[in-house]
Short mmCIF file of C-alpha atoms and ligand atoms in Angstrom, two decimals:
data_model
loop_
_atom_site.label_atom_id
_atom_site.label_comp_id
_atom_site.label_asym_id
_atom_site.label_seq_id
_atom_site.Cartn_x
_atom_site.Cartn_y
_atom_site.Cartn_z
CA MET A 1 0.19 0.09 -0.01
CA SER A 2 1.43 3.24 -0.62
CA GLY A 3 2.52 5.65 2.12
CA ILE A 4 0.12 8.08 4.24
CA LEU A 5 -1.18 10.31 1.32
CA SER A 6 1.86 10.05 -1.35
CA THR A 7 -0.85 10.00 -4.09
CA PRO A 8 -2.87 13.91 -2.54
CA ASN A 9 -4.66 13.98 -6.06
CA TRP A 10 -6.28 10.66 -8.46
CA VAL A 11 -7.42 12.63 -11.54
CA GLY A 12 -4.91 11.97 -14.68
CA ALA A 13 -3.25 8.79 -15.35
CA PRO A 14 -2.44 6.48 -11.96
CA ALA A 15 1.06 6.00 -11.70
CA ASN A 16 2.90 2.30 -12.05
CA SER A 17 2.52 1.39 -8.55
CA GLU A 18 -1.61 2.11 -9.59
CA THR A 19 -1.76 0.63 -12.83
CA ASP A 20 -0.12 -2.98 -11.03
CA ILE A 21 -2.77 -2.68 -7.96
CA GLY A 22 -5.71 -2.71 -11.31
CA THR A 23 -3.98 -5.21 -12.82
CA ARG A 24 -3.82 -7.60 -9.40
CA ILE A 25 -7.13 -6.93 -8.91
CA PHE A 26 -8.39 -7.73 -12.40
CA LYS A 27 -7.04 -11.03 -12.46
CA LEU A 28 -8.28 -11.88 -9.04
CA ALA A 29 -11.90 -10.94 -9.99
CA ALA A 30 -11.33 -12.87 -13.45
CA ARG A 31 -10.47 -15.89 -11.07
CA LEU A 32 -13.79 -15.22 -9.46
CA PHE A 33 -16.08 -14.54 -12.42
CA PRO A 34 -16.89 -18.20 -13.91
CA VAL A 35 -17.45 -19.74 -9.87
CA CYS A 36 -21.31 -19.67 -9.67
CA ARG A 37 -22.45 -18.69 -6.93
CA SER A 38 -25.54 -18.03 -4.80
CA ILE A 39 -26.80 -17.09 -1.55
CA THR A 40 -25.52 -20.52 -0.12
CA GLY A 41 -24.15 -23.51 -1.66
CA SER A 42 -20.45 -24.64 -2.74
CA GLY A 43 -19.71 -21.86 -5.00
CA VAL A 44 -19.69 -19.32 -1.92
CA ARG A 45 -17.43 -21.72 -0.50
CA GLU A 46 -15.14 -21.70 -3.74
CA THR A 47 -15.15 -18.19 -3.83
CA LEU A 48 -13.61 -17.92 -0.16
CA GLY A 49 -11.26 -20.45 -0.96
CA VAL A 50 -9.87 -18.19 -3.65
CA LEU A 51 -9.93 -14.94 -2.20
CA GLY A 52 -8.32 -17.33 1.05
CA GLN A 53 -5.18 -18.00 -1.35
CA HIS A 54 -3.92 -14.06 -0.53
CA ILE A 55 -5.91 -13.62 2.91
CA ASP A 56 -6.15 -16.00 6.20
CA ILE A 57 -10.19 -15.53 6.04
CA THR A 58 -12.32 -17.22 8.80
CA ARG A 59 -14.65 -19.25 7.20
CA HIS A 60 -17.89 -19.69 9.52
CA GLU A 61 -20.58 -21.99 8.31
CA ILE A 62 -24.50 -20.71 9.78
CA PRO A 63 -26.98 -24.18 9.50
CA THR A 64 -29.86 -23.75 7.92
CA GLY A 65 -32.69 -23.11 9.89
CA THR A 66 -30.80 -20.61 12.09
CA GLN A 67 -33.12 -17.93 13.29
CA VAL A 68 -31.48 -14.13 12.57
CA PHE A 69 -33.53 -11.28 13.99
CA ASP A 70 -37.04 -11.51 11.41
CA TRP A 71 -35.03 -13.80 8.98
CA VAL A 72 -34.69 -17.72 9.19
CA VAL A 73 -30.91 -19.20 7.90
CA PRO A 74 -32.84 -20.90 4.36
CA SER A 75 -31.63 -24.87 2.55
CA GLU A 76 -28.17 -24.95 1.28
CA TRP A 77 -28.40 -24.99 -2.88
CA ASN A 78 -25.85 -26.67 -4.82
CA ILE A 79 -26.67 -27.12 -8.55
CA CYS A 80 -24.56 -29.94 -10.88
CA ASP A 81 -25.67 -29.32 -14.25
CA ALA A 82 -28.90 -27.36 -16.46
CA TYR A 83 -29.35 -27.49 -19.68
CA VAL A 84 -32.30 -27.02 -21.79
CA LYS A 85 -32.42 -29.98 -25.18
CA ASP A 86 -34.20 -28.73 -28.38
CA GLY A 87 -36.06 -32.15 -30.09
CA SER A 88 -33.05 -32.65 -31.95
CA GLY A 89 -30.82 -32.99 -28.49
CA ARG A 90 -29.30 -29.73 -29.29
CA LYS A 91 -28.38 -27.98 -26.11
CA ILE A 92 -29.77 -24.31 -27.00
CA ILE A 93 -29.52 -23.76 -22.97
CA SER A 94 -26.55 -24.54 -20.88
CA LEU A 95 -24.86 -24.09 -17.16
CA ALA A 96 -21.60 -25.14 -18.98
CA GLU A 97 -22.01 -22.00 -21.31
CA SER A 98 -23.29 -19.26 -18.52
CA ASN A 99 -24.34 -19.36 -15.19
CA LEU A 100 -26.73 -16.77 -15.63
CA HIS A 101 -29.00 -19.27 -17.62
CA ILE A 102 -30.44 -20.59 -14.93
CA VAL A 103 -32.43 -18.78 -11.69
CA SER A 104 -30.29 -18.71 -9.30
CA TYR A 105 -31.68 -20.89 -6.32
CA SER A 106 -34.23 -22.32 -8.96
CA ASN A 107 -35.98 -25.12 -7.44
CA PRO A 108 -34.80 -28.85 -9.55
CA ILE A 109 -36.14 -30.29 -12.62
CA HIS A 110 -35.93 -32.45 -15.17
CA ARG A 111 -39.31 -33.33 -17.58
CA ILE A 112 -39.89 -33.38 -21.23
CA MET A 113 -41.82 -29.91 -22.03
CA PRO A 114 -43.97 -28.78 -24.96
CA LEU A 115 -42.30 -25.01 -26.10
CA SER A 116 -45.89 -23.55 -24.76
CA GLU A 117 -45.16 -24.42 -20.92
CA LEU A 118 -41.36 -24.00 -21.05
CA LYS A 119 -41.47 -20.61 -22.41
CA ALA A 120 -43.64 -19.75 -18.61
CA HIS A 121 -40.05 -20.48 -16.98
CA ILE A 122 -37.70 -18.50 -18.95
CA HIS A 123 -36.79 -15.09 -18.37
CA THR A 124 -35.25 -12.76 -21.20
CA LEU A 125 -34.91 -9.11 -21.51
CA PRO A 126 -37.06 -7.54 -24.79
CA ASP A 127 -35.03 -4.39 -24.04
CA GLN A 128 -31.75 -5.65 -24.81
CA PRO A 129 -32.27 -8.29 -26.74
CA ASP A 130 -28.58 -10.08 -26.97
CA LEU A 131 -28.11 -10.59 -23.15
CA ILE A 132 -29.25 -12.69 -20.59
CA PRO A 133 -30.50 -11.20 -17.44
CA TYR A 134 -29.21 -12.43 -14.08
CA ARG A 135 -32.48 -13.66 -12.04
CA THR A 136 -32.91 -15.18 -8.07
CA SER A 137 -35.83 -16.65 -6.75
CA TYR A 138 -34.15 -17.01 -2.84
CA TYR A 139 -37.58 -16.92 -1.05
CA SER A 140 -39.75 -18.56 -3.47
CA GLU A 141 -40.20 -22.23 -4.32
CA GLN A 142 -40.14 -21.95 -8.39
CA TRP A 143 -37.54 -22.89 -11.13
CA GLY A 144 -36.55 -20.92 -13.42
CA LEU A 145 -34.22 -19.95 -17.00
CA CYS A 146 -32.88 -16.88 -18.52
CA MET A 147 -31.55 -16.48 -22.03
CA SER A 148 -31.39 -13.73 -25.02
CA HIS A 149 -34.28 -12.01 -26.08
CA ASN A 150 -33.42 -13.08 -29.28
CA ALA A 151 -32.33 -16.19 -28.66
CA PHE A 152 -36.11 -16.93 -27.21
CA LEU A 153 -38.04 -15.80 -30.04
CA ALA A 154 -36.11 -18.39 -32.36
CA LEU A 155 -37.08 -21.00 -30.29
CA ALA A 156 -39.20 -23.82 -31.82
CA ASP A 157 -41.89 -25.71 -31.84
CA GLY A 158 -41.34 -28.87 -30.18
CA ASP A 159 -40.79 -30.65 -26.85
CA TYR A 160 -37.51 -30.02 -24.83
CA GLU A 161 -36.25 -31.65 -22.27
CA VAL A 162 -35.26 -29.44 -19.36
CA LEU A 163 -33.03 -30.74 -16.40
CA ILE A 164 -32.24 -28.53 -13.48
CA ASP A 165 -29.79 -30.50 -11.01
CA ALA A 166 -29.41 -28.65 -8.42
CA GLU A 167 -30.37 -29.65 -4.63
CA LYS A 168 -32.01 -27.70 -2.17
CA ALA A 169 -31.37 -29.03 1.23
CA ASP A 170 -30.60 -28.56 4.94
CA GLY A 171 -26.94 -27.36 5.17
CA HIS A 172 -24.67 -24.11 5.98
CA LEU A 173 -24.67 -20.58 5.05
CA THR A 174 -21.55 -19.77 4.37
CA TYR A 175 -19.55 -16.73 5.30
CA GLY A 176 -16.28 -15.22 5.09
CA GLU A 177 -13.93 -12.18 7.61
CA TYR A 178 -10.77 -11.54 8.20
CA LEU A 179 -9.18 -8.89 10.37
CA HIS A 180 -6.43 -6.59 10.00
CA GLU A 181 -6.05 -5.27 13.49
CA GLY A 182 -4.70 -1.92 14.67
CA ALA A 183 -3.42 -0.31 17.74
CA THR A 184 -6.88 -0.48 19.02
CA ASP A 185 -10.31 -2.88 19.11
CA LYS A 186 -12.14 0.08 16.99
CA GLU A 187 -13.35 -1.43 13.58
CA VAL A 188 -13.74 -0.54 10.12
CA LEU A 189 -16.01 -2.67 8.13
CA LEU A 190 -15.20 -2.81 4.81
CA SER A 191 -17.86 -5.94 3.11
CA ALA A 192 -18.56 -7.03 -0.49
CA HIS A 193 -21.23 -9.28 -1.52
CA ILE A 194 -20.59 -12.87 -2.03
CA CYS A 195 -24.29 -14.31 -3.23
CA HIS A 196 -24.05 -13.48 -7.17
CA PRO A 197 -22.69 -15.55 -10.08
CA SER A 198 -21.09 -14.39 -12.96
CA LEU A 199 -21.13 -10.92 -12.98
CA ALA A 200 -17.58 -8.53 -12.96
CA ASN A 201 -18.83 -5.26 -11.58
CA ASP A 202 -21.36 -6.86 -9.26
CA ASN A 203 -19.98 -7.98 -7.52
CA CYS A 204 -16.50 -9.90 -8.22
CA SER A 205 -14.78 -6.03 -8.45
CA GLY A 206 -15.59 -5.56 -4.57
CA LEU A 207 -14.56 -8.73 -3.55
CA ALA A 208 -11.66 -9.08 -5.70
CA LEU A 209 -10.59 -5.50 -4.19
CA LEU A 210 -11.17 -5.59 -0.53
CA THR A 211 -8.95 -9.22 -0.54
CA LEU A 212 -6.28 -7.25 -2.38
CA LEU A 213 -6.77 -3.86 -0.34
CA ALA A 214 -6.39 -6.36 3.02
CA VAL A 215 -3.42 -7.78 1.51
CA ALA A 216 -2.08 -4.57 0.87
CA MET A 217 -2.94 -3.47 4.63
CA ARG A 218 -1.13 -6.17 6.34
CA SER A 219 2.26 -3.55 5.68
CA ARG A 220 0.40 -1.03 7.54
CA LYS A 221 0.12 -0.35 11.57
CA THR A 222 -3.17 1.85 11.62
CA HIS A 223 -4.90 2.50 14.58
CA TYR A 224 -8.09 1.28 14.34
CA SER A 225 -8.80 -2.60 13.37
CA TYR A 226 -10.21 -3.04 9.76
CA ARG A 227 -12.41 -6.31 9.29
CA PHE A 228 -13.09 -7.49 6.39
CA LEU A 229 -16.94 -9.08 5.38
CA PHE A 230 -17.16 -11.37 2.43
CA ALA A 231 -21.06 -12.54 2.77
CA PRO A 232 -23.69 -13.09 0.47
CA GLY A 233 -25.55 -10.09 0.37
CA THR A 234 -28.71 -9.67 2.50
CA ILE A 235 -29.20 -12.20 4.84
CA GLY A 236 -25.69 -12.44 5.12
CA ALA A 237 -25.48 -9.02 6.76
CA LEU A 238 -28.38 -9.96 9.48
CA THR A 239 -26.41 -13.78 9.64
CA TRP A 240 -23.18 -11.55 10.72
CA LEU A 241 -25.16 -8.26 12.60
CA ALA A 242 -27.31 -11.53 14.43
CA ARG A 243 -23.79 -13.33 15.85
CA ASN A 244 -22.07 -9.82 16.54
CA GLU A 245 -24.74 -7.85 18.16
CA ASP A 246 -22.69 -7.54 21.57
CA ARG A 247 -19.87 -5.97 19.95
CA VAL A 248 -21.54 -3.97 17.02
CA GLU A 249 -20.27 -0.79 18.57
CA ARG A 250 -17.23 -1.50 17.56
CA ILE A 251 -17.77 -0.59 14.89
CA LYS A 252 -16.86 2.94 14.37
CA HIS A 253 -16.74 3.37 10.22
CA GLY A 254 -17.43 1.39 7.65
CA LEU A 255 -18.67 1.00 3.61
CA ILE A 256 -20.18 -1.00 1.63
CA VAL A 257 -18.18 -1.56 -1.67
CA SER A 258 -19.28 -2.71 -5.18
CA CYS A 259 -19.69 -2.28 -8.45
CA VAL A 260 -15.97 -0.40 -8.42
CA GLY A 261 -14.44 -1.84 -11.87
CA ASP A 262 -16.30 0.33 -14.58
CA GLY A 263 -15.84 3.80 -15.12
CA GLY A 264 -19.07 5.69 -14.24
CA GLY A 265 -19.53 7.76 -11.25
CA PRO A 266 -18.35 7.46 -8.06
CA THR A 267 -20.77 7.60 -6.69
CA TYR A 268 -21.47 7.45 -2.68
CA LYS A 269 -24.81 6.81 -0.45
CA ARG A 270 -24.06 8.41 2.72
CA SER A 271 -24.93 6.60 6.30
CA ARG A 272 -28.57 6.83 7.48
CA GLN A 273 -26.83 8.79 10.35
CA GLY A 274 -26.00 11.76 7.03
CA ASN A 275 -23.14 13.13 8.91
CA ALA A 276 -20.95 10.35 10.29
CA ILE A 277 -17.07 10.92 9.89
CA ILE A 278 -17.17 7.76 6.88
CA ASP A 279 -19.68 10.00 4.92
CA ARG A 280 -17.37 13.40 5.48
CA ALA A 281 -14.41 11.46 4.60
CA MET A 282 -15.58 10.16 1.51
CA GLU A 283 -16.94 13.49 0.31
CA SER A 284 -13.60 15.37 1.10
CA VAL A 285 -12.51 12.53 -1.22
CA LEU A 286 -14.87 12.00 -3.68
CA CYS A 287 -15.60 16.30 -4.04
CA SER A 288 -12.72 18.28 -2.68
CA GLY A 289 -10.07 19.93 -5.06
CA GLY A 290 -12.55 20.33 -8.08
CA ARG A 291 -13.20 16.72 -8.47
CA GLN A 292 -16.82 15.61 -9.18
CA ALA A 293 -19.43 12.55 -7.44
CA ILE A 294 -22.40 11.52 -7.13
CA MET A 295 -23.78 12.07 -3.36
CA GLN A 296 -26.51 10.80 -2.45
CA ASP A 297 -28.38 10.51 1.27
CA PHE A 298 -29.31 7.28 2.68
CA SER A 299 -32.46 4.98 1.24
CA PRO A 300 -33.79 1.74 2.57
CA TYR A 301 -33.13 0.68 -1.22
CA GLY A 302 -30.04 -1.14 -2.08
CA TYR A 303 -26.76 -3.46 -0.86
CA ASP A 304 -26.30 -4.36 3.14
CA GLU A 305 -26.04 -0.87 3.97
CA ARG A 306 -30.06 -1.57 4.52
CA GLN A 307 -29.04 -4.08 7.00
CA TYR A 308 -26.54 -1.97 9.51
CA CYS A 309 -28.72 0.83 9.20
CA SER A 310 -31.52 -0.14 10.10
CA PRO A 311 -33.01 1.11 12.78
CA GLY A 312 -32.10 -1.43 15.81
CA PHE A 313 -28.14 -0.64 14.86
CA ASN A 314 -28.01 2.26 12.64
CA LEU A 315 -24.37 1.86 12.04
CA PRO A 316 -22.33 4.59 10.18
CA VAL A 317 -21.60 2.56 7.30
CA GLY A 318 -22.09 4.44 3.74
CA LEU A 319 -21.97 2.58 -0.08
CA PHE A 320 -19.19 3.05 -2.74
CA GLN A 321 -18.96 2.07 -6.06
CA ARG A 322 -18.74 3.69 -9.62
CA SER A 323 -21.37 3.42 -11.11
CA GLY A 324 -24.59 3.24 -8.67
CA PHE A 325 -26.55 -0.34 -8.87
CA GLY A 326 -29.17 -0.30 -11.48
CA THR A 327 -28.34 2.62 -13.23
CA PHE A 328 -25.67 1.19 -15.94
CA PRO A 329 -27.73 -1.21 -18.71
CA GLU A 330 -25.12 -4.13 -18.09
CA TYR A 331 -26.42 -4.05 -14.65
CA HIS A 332 -27.70 -7.57 -13.78
CA THR A 333 -26.93 -8.92 -17.29
CA SER A 334 -24.25 -10.97 -18.78
CA ALA A 335 -22.61 -7.96 -20.53
CA ASP A 336 -21.54 -7.16 -17.06
CA ASN A 337 -18.74 -9.60 -17.95
CA MET A 338 -14.73 -8.94 -17.92
CA THR A 339 -14.99 -6.52 -21.07
CA PHE A 340 -16.50 -3.99 -18.56
CA ILE A 341 -14.24 -3.83 -16.21
CA THR A 342 -10.79 -2.42 -16.57
CA PRO A 343 -7.67 -2.01 -13.98
CA GLU A 344 -6.99 1.39 -14.46
CA ASN A 345 -11.01 2.04 -13.41
CA LEU A 346 -10.32 -1.00 -10.06
CA ALA A 347 -6.57 1.36 -9.53
CA LEU A 348 -8.95 4.18 -8.84
CA SER A 349 -11.69 2.90 -6.78
CA PHE A 350 -8.39 0.96 -4.79
CA ARG A 351 -7.07 4.78 -4.60
CA MET A 352 -10.00 5.78 -3.25
CA ILE A 353 -10.53 3.55 -0.48
CA THR A 354 -7.22 4.07 0.47
CA GLU A 355 -7.23 7.57 0.76
CA VAL A 356 -10.63 7.69 3.15
CA ILE A 357 -8.50 5.20 5.05
CA ASP A 358 -5.80 7.77 5.41
CA ILE A 359 -8.00 10.38 6.54
CA LEU A 360 -9.17 8.26 9.08
CA GLU A 361 -6.26 7.43 9.89
CA THR A 362 -4.95 10.50 10.80
CA ASN A 363 -7.44 12.90 11.09
CA TRP A 364 -6.32 15.74 14.06
CA THR A 365 -7.72 18.76 15.53
CA PRO A 366 -4.76 21.41 15.16
CA VAL A 367 -4.90 24.69 18.08
CA ASN A 368 -3.41 27.79 15.99
CA LEU A 369 -1.49 29.57 18.24
CA PHE A 370 -0.93 32.65 17.04
CA PRO A 371 -4.45 33.58 16.31
CA LYS A 372 -4.63 37.12 16.85
CA GLY A 373 -4.10 38.11 13.14
CA GLU A 374 -2.30 36.06 10.46
CA PRO A 375 1.06 35.19 10.86
CA GLN A 376 4.35 35.87 8.96
CA LEU A 377 3.98 32.69 6.62
CA GLY A 378 6.79 33.94 4.27
CA ARG A 379 9.34 35.19 6.34
CA ARG A 380 9.83 31.28 7.93
CA GLY A 381 10.00 30.02 4.10
CA LEU A 382 6.57 28.12 4.42
CA TYR A 383 5.69 28.68 0.94
CA ALA A 384 8.33 27.29 -0.98
CA SER A 385 8.56 24.35 1.77
CA LEU A 386 5.01 23.12 0.05
CA GLY A 387 6.45 22.72 -3.21
CA GLY A 388 5.82 20.14 -5.38
CA ASP A 389 4.10 21.09 -8.45
CA LYS A 390 0.57 22.96 -6.64
CA SER A 391 0.03 26.25 -7.90
CA THR A 392 1.08 28.98 -5.24
CA GLY A 393 -2.70 30.50 -4.62
CA GLN A 394 -3.67 26.72 -3.80
CA THR A 395 -0.39 26.37 -1.88
CA SER A 396 -1.48 29.22 0.44
CA MET A 397 -4.66 28.90 0.72
CA ALA A 398 -4.05 25.49 2.31
CA PHE A 399 -2.08 27.62 5.04
CA LEU A 400 -5.02 30.32 5.49
CA TRP A 401 -7.75 27.82 6.07
CA VAL A 402 -5.35 25.82 8.33
CA LEU A 403 -4.35 28.49 10.38
CA ASN A 404 -7.94 30.41 10.19
CA LEU A 405 -9.67 27.33 11.40
CA ALA A 406 -7.38 25.62 13.73
CA ASP A 407 -9.28 27.34 17.15
CA GLY A 408 -9.74 24.13 18.29
CA THR A 409 -13.55 22.90 17.44
CA HIS A 410 -12.41 21.85 13.76
CA SER A 411 -10.34 18.83 12.86
CA LEU A 412 -8.08 18.41 9.38
CA LEU A 413 -11.49 16.98 7.76
CA ASP A 414 -13.19 19.70 8.66
CA ILE A 415 -11.27 22.20 7.39
CA SER A 416 -11.01 19.96 4.24
CA LEU A 417 -14.52 19.65 3.39
CA ARG A 418 -14.96 23.70 4.84
CA SER A 419 -12.18 24.53 1.79
CA ARG A 420 -12.75 22.44 -0.60
CA LEU A 421 -9.03 21.38 -0.75
CA PRO A 422 -8.21 17.65 -0.88
CA TYR A 423 -7.34 16.12 2.80
CA PRO A 424 -3.68 15.83 1.88
CA ASP A 425 -3.06 19.81 0.72
CA ILE A 426 -4.57 19.70 4.48
CA PHE A 427 -2.86 17.60 6.50
CA HIS A 428 0.57 18.77 4.61
CA ALA A 429 0.11 22.26 5.19
CA ALA A 430 -1.02 21.51 9.20
CA GLN A 431 2.36 19.33 9.07
CA LEU A 432 4.46 22.37 7.94
CA LEU A 433 3.06 25.21 10.24
CA GLN A 434 2.96 22.51 13.95
CA ALA A 435 6.96 21.80 12.72
CA GLU A 436 7.22 25.50 12.55
CA GLY A 437 5.90 26.42 16.16
CA LEU A 438 2.88 27.61 14.59
CA LEU A 439 0.13 25.25 15.30
CA ARG A 440 -0.15 22.60 18.47
CA SER A 441 -1.00 19.52 17.82
CA GLY A 442 -4.19 19.21 19.44
CA SER A 443 -7.10 15.94 19.90
CA TYR A 444 -6.82 12.69 17.54
CA ALA A 445 -9.95 13.76 15.56
CA ASN A 446 -11.75 10.23 15.10
CA ALA A 447 -10.83 8.64 18.46
CA LYS A 448 -13.94 10.34 20.77
CA HIS A 449 -16.37 8.72 18.29
ZN1 ZN B 1 -27.06 -7.23 -7.78
#
């Protein structure tokens, strides 16, 4: 992981080391892509096995029937094979070709049926006729198939053999955790859902990014402990919360990470609290220094922030994405494949999250020791010491904002947000002012929360 605050400006081409991390995230996402995942079953275990080659993941297995708040851990679903053959024996649908062809968590079936009956079980996208949709039937007992609308229209009358060799049985719900231990047991929760099959952006990208972030953090000593959670959407988050209810107050900041490999956004959905430090740190990273982002207030629809931000928990957990879910045409279709995500976009998303971590780890509250009038900066050589390629104007502004707001009630994050200057510029200016004896180091700003 790059050093603290070493990449203050993510606009523009990534440096070589960033291209490298992007390539590694991309390769890991590509390994995850073909696995047939669902909310339970061997696909989740296989995925955790791949992630476990990079980090020491603790795997949890929760039995079917376990009560988790108002929900119950469902049966385990596993699928061996699935196809539809026409009268000539030609496979027109096959699990081996794409696991999106089978409605996830579908009931098993093996029958010959006429086209009219088969059609009632086929899902297509008439407005995107070349794409296979992604569909689930988690909480209803049915079977179903998905195919491109064009292939659907080409189906000839006649009988078809339909096989879905799947099993729903008592088993387990599986999720994985990895803890990067910091100096304190205050935690930052970083979570990605592990239940989607072959969809690259949603959410092979999030699983791969967080795994390699955990790897990168091994070399970094941190104030917070970082809990990485890889769990099936909704029921996985609920299960984790139910099993950790007595310790969730340790979570001081959190992010749900999904859809981080495309070139859209960035998009951030605030926690239910709306003004939590994570919300403000994301705003600083995504919106300061002239950067543009889509900032959304909390709503009770989306990913697992719905559970973490339910009123009984109300944790400071936001949702970070590039393009927001449901806003891009590839979403939940076969077009969300490995050609839709790029190493460059993954690298940029990685950098955005590391910049947020930098803020969580380094934010402090300065006190100006020369508050009566402006101290004379020129004779102290401070303008020259900021240096770099920053304009003199922005350099000056970072000093002036820090000195003016350093009244003991504003953290460096507050100053970044108020000035709209990037946090690294504010942090650097404050370090220089402190070294010159103009500032007193106040409290570690996030510690009391
Ligand atoms: Zn999804």
